[in-house]
């Protein structure tokens, strides 16, 4: 390698190892095309080595059987170490992922650390749960033990690399599992830095946490089909999620899936417009719409429509697309040339379907931005819910506005989608908003807010948006097996429930 960009290897069994074939792939800055690093390209054998390390660490190492208090203490120290170097992580998140400096430093990294901290706390949770008293046929003592599942393969997307890595590894480790993390090929750098920082603490036994970079189509199937892996946690597209589920079926792995979305955002006619208008922009355009739970279908009532849309378009036209490191930039680049093309293709589809481009996105002409994948926001009006731009996940800065006159009808259209990840409802009347929220088929409904994901509350999808939940005790429990232990307290053979069923005939 001729340039000076750093080289990252695979993190297996507590050591950095070159991939077997010594191959590395460039990781880019999507705002200018610079090569930021050369990242190991693992093959199937490398992946197997990571799986074996995790398997051995789980079966023979101290992690799974350590007291919850001790595990919690170690996880808190890991978070301390990451916190100390959060500026470094934020820089990588910005440079490699294309998110703005503001978003990396005000949201992605601090929120990720908060979430990690929450799982460090949850790690102390008593793994024993009571079972209601059982007296049939005589008194017995029953309890449930929550145990780690074992070796977890964890596959994440490129849009929120640090946060997604935290959502995967923190609950898995808190529950006593061993992990193989596979970051997305576009954005491995913050997770690699995280591994470096964790490695330097020397606190995790070898093999508990492994990181493999490489093509999803090679590493993914090995993780999903290996008999040594007990669980797959996947975040990514519904299409690849379906493959993951099929592959995991061969060994009946536990699977959690966080997949795509096309979330409705419903403005009620009594909404506080100042907040709802900016909130709707935030719901759609945060990180250029490259978020699974973005509120990309905006339902606006007839009675407010003109006023609402005038102000929304005015505000949207002022969104500043620019270099992520510039403090004045609202939106940076899209992740890749391919993503940019795909979004532009959807804009063309919207035009062909007859939607009105009230704001038509374009590639900025500023020469400073010429080598990045930049695109300004698009807002389509006159959208019908059955158009492709209202049904398919675009994953870019494109908003589809649907006018409604009856709220019941808006709710029906909102639910008319294969997805069910999230939704927004804006109203000054909380009871009314809650009654709408109750009717929406989605895993998270925000009332008078959007994109706020707390460590304490569950996140995940209805329908084709996924299986299982992340965060909170719900998320922790996705990384546990449930063992029921039954202890009979009666003293005689005759008191056993089976005595009259089998034994008398033997004794005759
Ligand atoms: P993707 O599905 O293309 O890739 C996700 C991950 O899967 C990557 O690490 C990729 O390398 C890997 N992969 C590719 N082929 C694989 C295979 N055959 N087997 C196993 N793994 C494989 O998704 P993306 O483009 O990285 O991310 C965008 C998608 O992620 C969007 O659909 C978005 O909605 C979704 N997403 C969902 C959530 C959520 O929590 N629901 C969060 C973020 C992103
Ligand atoms: Mn993809």
Coordinates of C-alpha atoms and ligand atoms in Angstrom, one line a residue:
X1 CA 0.0 0.0 0.0
X2 CA 1.6 3.2 -1.1
X3 CA -0.4 5.8 0.8
X4 CA -0.2 6.7 4.4
X5 CA -3.7 5.7 5.4
X6 CA -3.8 3.4 8.4
X7 CA -4.2 -0.4 8.0
X8 CA -6.8 -2.2 10.2
X9 CA -6.7 -5.9 10.7
X10 CA -9.2 -8.4 12.2
X11 CA -9.7 -8.5 15.9
X12 CA -9.9 -12.2 16.9
X13 CA -9.3 -13.8 20.3
X14 CA -8.0 -10.6 21.8
X15 CA -5.4 -10.0 19.1
X16 CA -5.2 -8.0 15.9
X17 CA -4.6 -10.5 13.0
X18 CA -4.0 -9.9 9.3
X19 CA -6.6 -11.7 7.1
X20 CA -5.3 -15.0 5.8
X21 CA -5.0 -13.7 2.2
X22 CA -3.5 -10.3 3.4
X23 CA -6.2 -8.4 1.5
X24 CA -7.5 -5.0 2.5
X25 CA -10.1 -2.8 1.1
X26 CA -10.2 1.0 1.2
X27 CA -12.6 2.8 3.5
X28 CA -13.6 6.2 2.1
X29 CA -14.7 9.7 3.2
X30 CA -18.0 10.1 1.3
X31 CA -17.7 13.9 1.3
X32 CA -14.5 13.9 -0.8
X33 CA -13.5 10.4 -1.9
X34 CA -10.4 10.3 0.3
X35 CA -9.1 6.9 1.3
X36 CA -9.2 7.0 5.2
X37 CA -7.9 3.5 5.9
X38 CA -7.3 0.1 4.5
X39 CA -9.6 -2.5 6.2
X40 CA -9.1 -6.2 6.3
X41 CA -11.2 -8.3 3.9
X42 CA -12.0 -11.5 5.9
X43 CA -12.8 -14.7 4.0
X44 CA -14.7 -17.8 5.3
X45 CA -11.7 -19.2 7.1
X46 CA -11.0 -15.9 8.9
X47 CA -14.7 -15.8 9.9
X48 CA -14.4 -19.4 11.2
X49 CA -11.4 -18.4 13.3
X50 CA -13.4 -15.6 14.9
X51 CA -16.3 -18.0 15.5
X52 CA -14.1 -20.6 17.1
X53 CA -12.5 -17.9 19.4
X54 CA -15.9 -16.8 20.5
X55 CA -17.1 -20.4 21.0
X56 CA -14.1 -21.3 23.1
X57 CA -14.4 -18.1 25.2
X58 CA -18.1 -18.9 25.8
X59 CA -17.7 -22.6 26.6
X60 CA -14.4 -22.4 28.6
X61 CA -13.8 -18.8 29.6
X62 CA -14.9 -16.9 32.6
X63 CA -17.3 -14.4 30.9
X64 CA -20.5 -16.4 30.8
X65 CA -20.2 -17.6 34.4
X66 CA -18.8 -14.5 36.0
X67 CA -21.1 -12.8 38.5
X68 CA -23.3 -10.2 37.0
X69 CA -21.8 -7.5 39.3
X70 CA -18.3 -8.2 38.0
X71 CA -19.5 -8.1 34.4
X72 CA -21.2 -4.9 35.0
X73 CA -18.1 -3.4 36.6
X74 CA -16.0 -4.3 33.6
X75 CA -18.6 -2.9 31.1
X76 CA -18.7 0.4 33.1
X77 CA -14.9 0.6 32.7
X78 CA -15.2 0.0 29.0
X79 CA -17.6 2.9 28.7
X80 CA -15.3 5.1 30.7
X81 CA -12.5 4.3 28.3
X82 CA -14.7 5.0 25.3
X83 CA -16.0 8.2 26.8
X84 CA -12.5 9.5 27.3
X85 CA -11.8 9.1 23.6
X86 CA -15.2 10.1 22.2
X87 CA -13.9 13.0 20.2
X88 CA -11.7 10.6 18.2
X89 CA -14.7 8.3 17.6
X90 CA -16.9 11.2 16.6
X91 CA -14.3 12.3 14.0
X92 CA -14.2 8.9 12.5
X93 CA -18.0 8.7 12.5
X94 CA -18.2 12.0 10.7
X95 CA -15.4 11.3 8.2
X96 CA -16.3 7.7 7.3
X97 CA -20.1 7.9 7.6
X98 CA -20.7 11.4 6.2
X99 CA -22.8 12.6 9.2
X100 CA -22.3 16.2 10.2
X101 CA -19.8 17.1 13.0
X102 CA -22.9 18.4 14.9
X103 CA -24.8 15.2 14.7
X104 CA -21.7 13.1 15.5
X105 CA -20.8 15.1 18.6
X106 CA -24.3 16.1 19.8
X107 CA -26.1 12.8 19.1
X108 CA -24.5 9.7 17.7
X109 CA -21.5 9.3 20.0
X110 CA -22.9 10.7 23.3
X111 CA -26.2 8.8 22.8
X112 CA -24.3 5.6 21.9
X113 CA -22.3 6.0 25.1
X114 CA -25.5 6.5 27.2
X115 CA -26.9 3.4 25.7
X116 CA -23.8 1.4 26.4
X117 CA -23.8 2.7 30.0
X118 CA -27.4 1.6 30.4
X119 CA -26.5 -1.9 29.5
X120 CA -23.6 -1.8 31.9
X121 CA -26.2 -1.0 34.6
X122 CA -28.6 -3.7 33.4
X123 CA -25.8 -6.3 33.6
X124 CA -26.3 -6.4 37.3
X125 CA -30.0 -7.3 36.9
X126 CA -30.8 -10.4 38.8
X127 CA -30.8 -13.3 36.3
X128 CA -33.3 -15.2 38.4
X129 CA -37.0 -14.6 38.0
X130 CA -39.8 -16.0 40.3
X131 CA -42.5 -18.2 38.9
X132 CA -46.0 -18.1 40.6
X133 CA -46.4 -20.8 43.3
X134 CA -47.2 -24.2 41.8
X135 CA -49.1 -26.7 43.9
X136 CA -50.1 -29.3 41.3
X137 CA -50.0 -32.1 42.3
X138 CA -48.1 -31.0 45.4
X139 CA -46.0 -28.1 46.3
X140 CA -42.9 -27.4 44.2
X141 CA -40.3 -24.7 44.1
X142 CA -39.9 -23.1 40.6
X143 CA -37.8 -20.4 39.2
X144 CA -36.5 -19.1 35.9
X145 CA -32.8 -18.5 35.3
X146 CA -31.9 -16.1 32.4
X147 CA -28.7 -17.5 30.8
X148 CA -26.6 -16.1 28.0
X149 CA -27.5 -17.7 24.6
X150 CA -23.9 -18.3 23.7
X151 CA -22.0 -17.1 20.6
X152 CA -23.7 -14.2 18.8
X153 CA -23.0 -13.1 15.3
X154 CA -23.9 -9.4 14.9
X155 CA -24.2 -7.8 11.5
X156 CA -24.8 -4.0 11.2
X157 CA -25.5 -1.4 8.5
X158 CA -23.6 1.7 7.5
X159 CA -26.0 4.5 8.5
X160 CA -25.3 4.7 12.3
X161 CA -22.1 2.7 12.6
X162 CA -21.2 3.5 16.2
X163 CA -24.7 3.4 17.6
X164 CA -25.5 0.1 15.9
X165 CA -22.3 -1.4 17.2
X166 CA -23.3 -0.4 20.7
X167 CA -26.9 -1.7 20.3
X168 CA -25.5 -5.1 19.3
X169 CA -22.5 -5.7 21.6
X170 CA -23.6 -3.9 24.8
X171 CA -26.7 -6.1 25.5
X172 CA -25.0 -9.2 24.3
X173 CA -22.0 -8.7 26.6
X174 CA -24.2 -7.6 29.5
X175 CA -26.1 -10.9 29.4
X176 CA -22.8 -12.9 29.3
X177 CA -22.6 -13.8 25.6
X178 CA -19.6 -13.8 23.3
X179 CA -19.7 -11.7 20.2
X180 CA -18.5 -11.6 16.6
X181 CA -19.3 -8.1 15.2
X182 CA -19.4 -7.5 11.5
X183 CA -19.6 -3.8 10.6
X184 CA -20.9 -2.6 7.2
X185 CA -18.1 -2.5 4.6
X186 CA -18.6 1.3 4.0
X187 CA -18.3 2.3 7.6
X188 CA -16.1 0.0 9.7
X189 CA -13.8 2.7 11.2
X190 CA -15.7 3.8 14.4
X191 CA -16.2 0.2 15.4
X192 CA -12.6 -0.6 14.8
X193 CA -11.5 2.3 16.9
X194 CA -13.9 1.1 19.6
X195 CA -12.3 -2.3 19.5
X196 CA -8.8 -0.7 19.8
X197 CA -9.9 1.3 22.9
X198 CA -11.5 -1.8 24.4
X199 CA -8.5 -3.9 23.7
X200 CA -6.2 -1.3 25.3
X201 CA -8.2 -1.6 28.6
X202 CA -7.2 -5.3 28.7
X203 CA -10.4 -6.0 30.6
X204 CA -12.2 -8.4 28.4
X205 CA -11.0 -12.1 28.3
X206 CA -9.8 -13.1 24.9
X207 CA -12.5 -14.2 22.4
X208 CA -15.4 -12.5 24.2
X209 CA -15.5 -9.7 21.6
X210 CA -14.3 -10.2 18.1
X211 CA -14.5 -8.0 15.0
X212 CA -14.5 -9.2 11.5
X213 CA -14.6 -6.9 8.4
X214 CA -15.2 -8.1 4.9
X215 CA -17.9 -8.6 2.3
X216 CA -21.3 -9.2 3.8
X217 CA -22.0 -11.9 1.2
X218 CA -19.0 -13.9 2.5
X219 CA -18.8 -13.2 6.2
X220 CA -22.6 -13.0 6.7
X221 CA -23.6 -16.5 5.4
X222 CA -20.8 -18.1 7.4
X223 CA -22.0 -16.4 10.6
X224 CA -25.6 -17.3 9.8
X225 CA -25.1 -21.0 9.0
X226 CA -22.2 -22.0 11.4
X227 CA -23.4 -24.6 13.9
X228 CA -21.0 -22.9 16.4
X229 CA -23.1 -19.7 16.4
X230 CA -26.2 -19.6 18.6
X231 CA -27.8 -16.3 17.6
X232 CA -27.8 -13.8 14.8
X233 CA -28.6 -10.2 15.4
X234 CA -29.0 -8.3 12.1
X235 CA -29.7 -4.7 11.3
X236 CA -30.0 -3.8 7.6
X237 CA -32.4 -4.0 4.7
X238 CA -35.5 -6.2 4.7
X239 CA -34.2 -8.0 1.6
X240 CA -30.9 -9.1 3.3
X241 CA -32.8 -9.7 6.5
X242 CA -34.9 -12.3 4.7
X243 CA -31.7 -14.1 3.5
X244 CA -30.4 -14.0 7.1
X245 CA -33.5 -15.6 8.4
X246 CA -33.4 -18.3 5.7
X247 CA -29.8 -19.1 6.4
X248 CA -30.3 -19.1 10.1
X249 CA -33.0 -21.7 9.7
X250 CA -30.6 -24.5 8.9
X251 CA -29.4 -24.5 12.5
X252 CA -32.5 -23.0 14.1
X253 CA -30.6 -20.0 15.4
X254 CA -32.2 -17.4 17.5
X255 CA -32.7 -14.4 15.2
X256 CA -33.4 -10.8 15.9
X257 CA -33.9 -8.5 12.8
X258 CA -34.1 -4.7 12.6
X259 CA -35.0 -4.0 9.0
X260 CA -36.4 -1.3 6.8
X261 CA -39.2 1.2 7.2
X262 CA -41.5 3.7 5.5
X263 CA -42.8 5.3 8.5
X264 CA -45.9 7.6 8.5
X265 CA -45.8 11.0 10.2
X266 CA -49.3 12.3 10.8
X267 CA -50.1 15.9 11.5
X268 CA -53.5 16.3 13.2
X269 CA -55.5 19.5 12.6
X270 CA -54.8 20.9 16.1
X271 CA -51.0 20.4 15.9
X272 CA -48.7 23.1 17.2
X273 CA -47.3 24.2 13.8
X274 CA -44.0 25.7 14.9
X275 CA -42.9 22.4 16.4
X276 CA -44.7 20.1 13.9
X277 CA -43.1 21.7 10.8
X278 CA -39.5 21.6 12.0
X279 CA -40.3 18.2 13.6
X280 CA -41.4 16.9 10.3
X281 CA -38.2 18.1 8.6
X282 CA -36.2 16.4 11.4
X283 CA -38.3 13.3 11.0
X284 CA -37.4 12.9 7.3
X285 CA -34.1 14.6 6.7
X286 CA -32.0 13.7 9.7
X287 CA -28.8 12.2 8.2
X288 CA -30.3 12.7 4.7
X289 CA -33.1 10.2 5.4
X290 CA -30.6 7.4 5.8
X291 CA -32.4 6.2 8.9
X292 CA -34.6 3.1 9.1
X293 CA -37.3 4.8 11.1
X294 CA -37.5 8.1 9.2
X295 CA -40.9 9.6 8.9
X296 CA -40.9 9.6 5.1
X297 CA -44.7 9.6 4.5
X298 CA -46.1 12.9 5.8
X299 CA -49.9 13.0 6.2
X300 CA -51.2 16.6 6.3
X301 CA -54.9 17.5 6.9
X302 CA -56.8 19.4 4.2
X303 CA -57.7 22.1 6.7
X304 CA -54.0 23.0 7.4
X305 CA -52.5 22.0 4.1
X306 CA -51.7 25.3 2.4
X307 CA -50.4 27.0 5.5
X308 CA -48.4 24.0 6.6
X309 CA -46.9 23.3 3.2
X310 CA -45.9 26.9 2.6
X311 CA -44.0 27.0 5.8
X312 CA -42.5 23.5 5.4
X313 CA -41.2 24.2 1.9
X314 CA -39.8 27.5 3.0
X315 CA -37.9 25.9 5.9
X316 CA -36.8 22.9 3.8
X317 CA -35.4 25.2 1.1
X318 CA -33.0 26.7 3.7
X319 CA -31.5 23.4 4.8
X320 CA -27.8 23.7 4.1
X321 CA -26.0 20.8 2.4
X322 CA -22.3 21.0 2.8
X323 CA -19.1 19.6 4.1
X324 CA -19.8 17.6 7.3
X325 CA -17.0 19.3 9.3
X326 CA -18.4 22.8 8.7
X327 CA -20.4 23.9 11.7
X328 CA -23.0 25.6 9.5
X329 CA -23.8 22.4 7.6
X330 CA -27.2 20.7 8.2
X331 CA -26.7 17.7 5.9
X332 CA -23.6 16.1 4.6
X333 CA -23.2 13.6 1.7
X334 CA -25.0 10.3 1.1
X335 CA -22.9 7.3 1.9
X336 CA -21.9 6.3 -1.6
X337 CA -22.2 6.9 -5.3
X338 CA -24.5 3.9 -5.6
X339 CA -26.8 5.3 -2.9
X340 CA -26.8 8.7 -4.6
X341 CA -27.8 7.0 -7.9
X342 CA -30.5 4.9 -6.2
X343 CA -32.0 8.0 -4.6
X344 CA -32.0 10.0 -7.9
X345 CA -33.6 7.0 -9.5
X346 CA -36.4 7.1 -7.0
X347 CA -36.8 10.9 -7.6
X348 CA -37.3 10.0 -11.3
X349 CA -39.8 7.3 -10.4
X350 CA -41.8 9.9 -8.4
X351 CA -41.8 12.3 -11.3
X352 CA -42.9 9.4 -13.6
X353 CA -45.7 8.5 -11.2
X354 CA -47.1 12.0 -11.4
X355 CA -46.1 13.3 -8.0
X356 CA -45.4 17.1 -7.8
X357 CA -41.8 18.0 -7.0
X358 CA -42.6 20.9 -4.7
X359 CA -38.9 20.9 -3.9
X360 CA -36.6 19.1 -6.3
X361 CA -33.3 17.9 -5.1
X362 CA -30.2 18.3 -7.1
X363 CA -26.4 17.8 -6.8
X364 CA -24.9 21.0 -5.5
X365 CA -22.7 22.9 -7.9
X366 CA -20.2 24.1 -5.2
X367 CA -16.8 22.9 -6.5
X368 CA -15.9 22.1 -2.9
X369 CA -18.5 19.4 -2.9
X370 CA -17.7 18.0 -6.4
X371 CA -16.0 14.8 -5.1
X372 CA -18.7 13.9 -2.6
X373 CA -22.1 12.2 -2.9
X374 CA -24.2 15.3 -2.1
X375 CA -27.9 15.8 -2.9
X376 CA -30.3 18.5 -1.7
X377 CA -33.7 17.6 -0.2
X378 CA -36.7 16.7 -2.3
X379 CA -40.3 17.1 -1.3
X380 CA -43.0 15.5 -3.4
X381 CA -46.7 16.6 -3.0
X382 CA -49.8 15.1 -4.5
X383 CA -48.5 11.7 -3.5
X384 CA -50.8 8.7 -3.3
X385 CA -50.0 6.1 -0.8
X386 CA -49.9 3.4 -3.5
X387 CA -47.1 5.1 -5.4
X388 CA -43.7 3.4 -5.3
X389 CA -42.2 6.5 -3.6
X390 CA -44.7 6.0 -0.8
X391 CA -44.3 2.3 -0.5
X392 CA -40.6 1.6 -1.0
X393 CA -37.7 2.6 1.3
X394 CA -35.7 5.3 -0.5
X395 CA -33.1 5.9 2.2
X396 CA -32.4 9.4 1.0
X397 CA -33.5 13.0 1.5
X398 CA -36.9 12.5 -0.1
X399 CA -40.3 13.3 1.6
X400 CA -43.6 12.1 0.2
X401 CA -46.5 14.3 1.3
X402 CA -50.0 12.9 1.3
X403 CA -53.0 15.2 1.9
X404 CA -56.0 13.8 3.9
X405 CA -59.4 14.9 4.9
X406 CA -60.6 12.1 7.2
X407 CA -58.3 11.1 10.1
X408 CA -59.6 7.5 10.0
X409 CA -58.6 7.3 6.3
X410 CA -55.2 8.7 7.1
X411 CA -54.7 6.1 9.8
X412 CA -55.7 3.4 7.3
X413 CA -53.3 4.6 4.7
X414 CA -50.6 5.0 7.3
X415 CA -51.0 1.3 8.1
X416 CA -51.1 0.3 4.4
X417 CA -47.4 -0.7 4.1
X418 CA -45.3 -3.8 4.5
X419 CA -43.3 -2.0 7.2
X420 CA -44.1 -1.1 10.8
X421 CA -41.0 0.3 12.4
X422 CA -42.2 3.7 13.7
X423 CA -44.7 6.6 13.3
X424 CA -45.2 10.2 14.4
X425 CA -48.3 11.9 15.6
X426 CA -48.5 15.7 16.1
X427 CA -51.4 17.1 18.1
X428 CA -52.0 19.6 21.0
X429 CA -54.5 17.1 22.4
X430 CA -52.7 14.2 24.1
X431 CA -55.7 11.9 24.4
X432 CA -56.5 12.3 20.8
X433 CA -52.8 11.7 19.8
X434 CA -52.7 8.6 22.0
X435 CA -55.9 7.2 20.4
X436 CA -54.2 7.6 17.0
X437 CA -51.0 6.0 18.3
X438 CA -53.0 3.0 19.5
X439 CA -54.2 2.4 16.0
X440 CA -50.9 2.5 14.3
X441 CA -49.2 -0.8 13.5
X442 CA -45.6 0.3 14.5
X443 CA -43.1 -0.6 17.1
X444 CA -42.5 3.0 18.2
X445 CA -44.9 6.0 18.0
X446 CA -43.6 9.4 18.8
X447 CA -46.1 12.0 19.8
X448 CA -45.0 15.6 19.2
X449 CA -41.4 14.4 18.6
X450 CA -39.4 12.1 16.4
X451 CA -36.2 10.0 16.3
X452 CA -35.9 10.0 20.1
X453 CA -34.6 6.6 21.1
X454 CA -33.9 6.0 24.7
X455 CA -31.9 3.2 26.3
X456 CA -34.7 2.4 28.6
X457 CA -37.5 1.8 26.0
X458 CA -37.8 -1.0 23.4
X459 CA -37.2 -0.3 19.7
X460 CA -38.1 -2.6 16.8
X461 CA -40.5 -3.4 14.1
X462 CA -44.0 -4.8 13.4
X463 CA -44.5 -6.6 10.1
X464 CA -41.6 -6.7 7.7
X465 CA -39.6 -4.2 9.8
X466 CA -38.3 -6.9 11.9
X467 CA -38.4 -9.5 14.7
X468 CA -37.6 -8.8 18.3
X469 CA -36.6 -5.6 20.1
X470 CA -33.5 -3.7 21.0
X471 CA -32.8 -1.6 24.1
X472 CA -34.2 -1.7 27.6
X473 CA -34.8 -5.0 29.4
X474 CA -36.6 -6.1 26.2
X475 CA -33.4 -5.8 24.3
X476 CA -31.4 -7.5 27.0
X477 CA -33.8 -10.4 27.2
X478 CA -33.3 -11.0 23.4
X479 CA -29.8 -12.2 24.4
X480 CA -30.9 -14.7 27.0
X481 CA -32.2 -18.2 27.1
X482 CA -34.9 -18.9 29.6
X483 CA -34.4 -21.9 31.8
X484 CA -37.1 -23.1 34.1
X485 CA -35.9 -25.0 37.1
X486 CA -38.5 -27.1 38.9
X487 CA -37.8 -28.7 42.3
X488 CA -40.3 -31.1 43.7
X489 CA -40.9 -30.6 47.5
X490 CA -43.0 -33.6 48.2
X491 CA -41.4 -36.5 50.0
X492 CA -43.1 -39.6 48.8
X493 CA -43.2 -41.6 45.6
X494 CA -47.0 -41.8 45.7
X495 CA -47.3 -38.0 45.7
X496 CA -45.6 -37.7 42.3
X497 CA -48.0 -36.8 39.5
X498 CA -46.8 -39.8 37.5
X499 CA -47.2 -42.4 40.2
X500 CA -50.7 -43.5 39.1
X501 CA -49.9 -43.2 35.4
X502 CA -47.0 -45.6 35.1
X503 CA -45.7 -47.2 38.3
X504 CA -48.7 -49.2 39.5
X505 CA -48.6 -51.3 36.4
X506 CA -44.9 -52.0 36.9
X507 CA -45.6 -53.0 40.6
X508 CA -48.4 -55.3 39.7
Ligands
LIG1 P1 -27.8 -4.1 4.0 O1 -28.9 -5.0 4.3 O2 -27.3 -3.9 2.6 O3 -26.5 -4.6 4.8 C1 -26.5 -4.7 6.2 C2 -25.4 -5.6 6.6 O4 -25.5 -6.9 6.1 C3 -24.0 -5.1 6.1 O5 -23.0 -5.3 7.2 C4 -23.7 -6.1 5.0 O6 -22.4 -6.3 4.7 C5 -24.4 -7.4 5.5 N1 -24.7 -8.4 4.5 C6 -24.8 -8.2 3.1 N2 -25.1 -9.4 2.6 C7 -25.3 -10.3 3.5 C8 -25.7 -11.7 3.6 N3 -26.0 -12.3 2.5 N4 -25.8 -12.3 4.8 C9 -25.6 -11.6 5.9 N5 -25.2 -10.3 5.9 C10 -25.1 -9.7 4.8 O7 -28.2 -2.7 4.6 P2 -27.4 -1.3 4.6 O8 -27.5 -0.9 3.1 O9 -26.1 -1.5 5.2 O10 -28.3 -0.4 5.5 C11 -29.5 0.2 5.1 C12 -30.6 -0.7 5.6 O11 -30.6 -0.9 7.0 C13 -32.0 0.1 5.4 O12 -32.9 -0.8 4.8 C14 -32.4 0.4 6.8 O13 -33.8 0.6 6.9 C15 -31.9 -0.7 7.6 N6 -31.7 -0.3 9.0 C16 -32.6 -0.7 9.9 C17 -32.4 -0.3 11.2 C18 -33.4 -0.8 12.3 O14 -33.1 -0.7 13.4 N7 -34.6 -1.3 11.9 C19 -31.4 0.5 11.6 C20 -30.5 1.0 10.6 C21 -30.7 0.6 9.3
LIG2 MN1 -27.1 -2.0 1.1

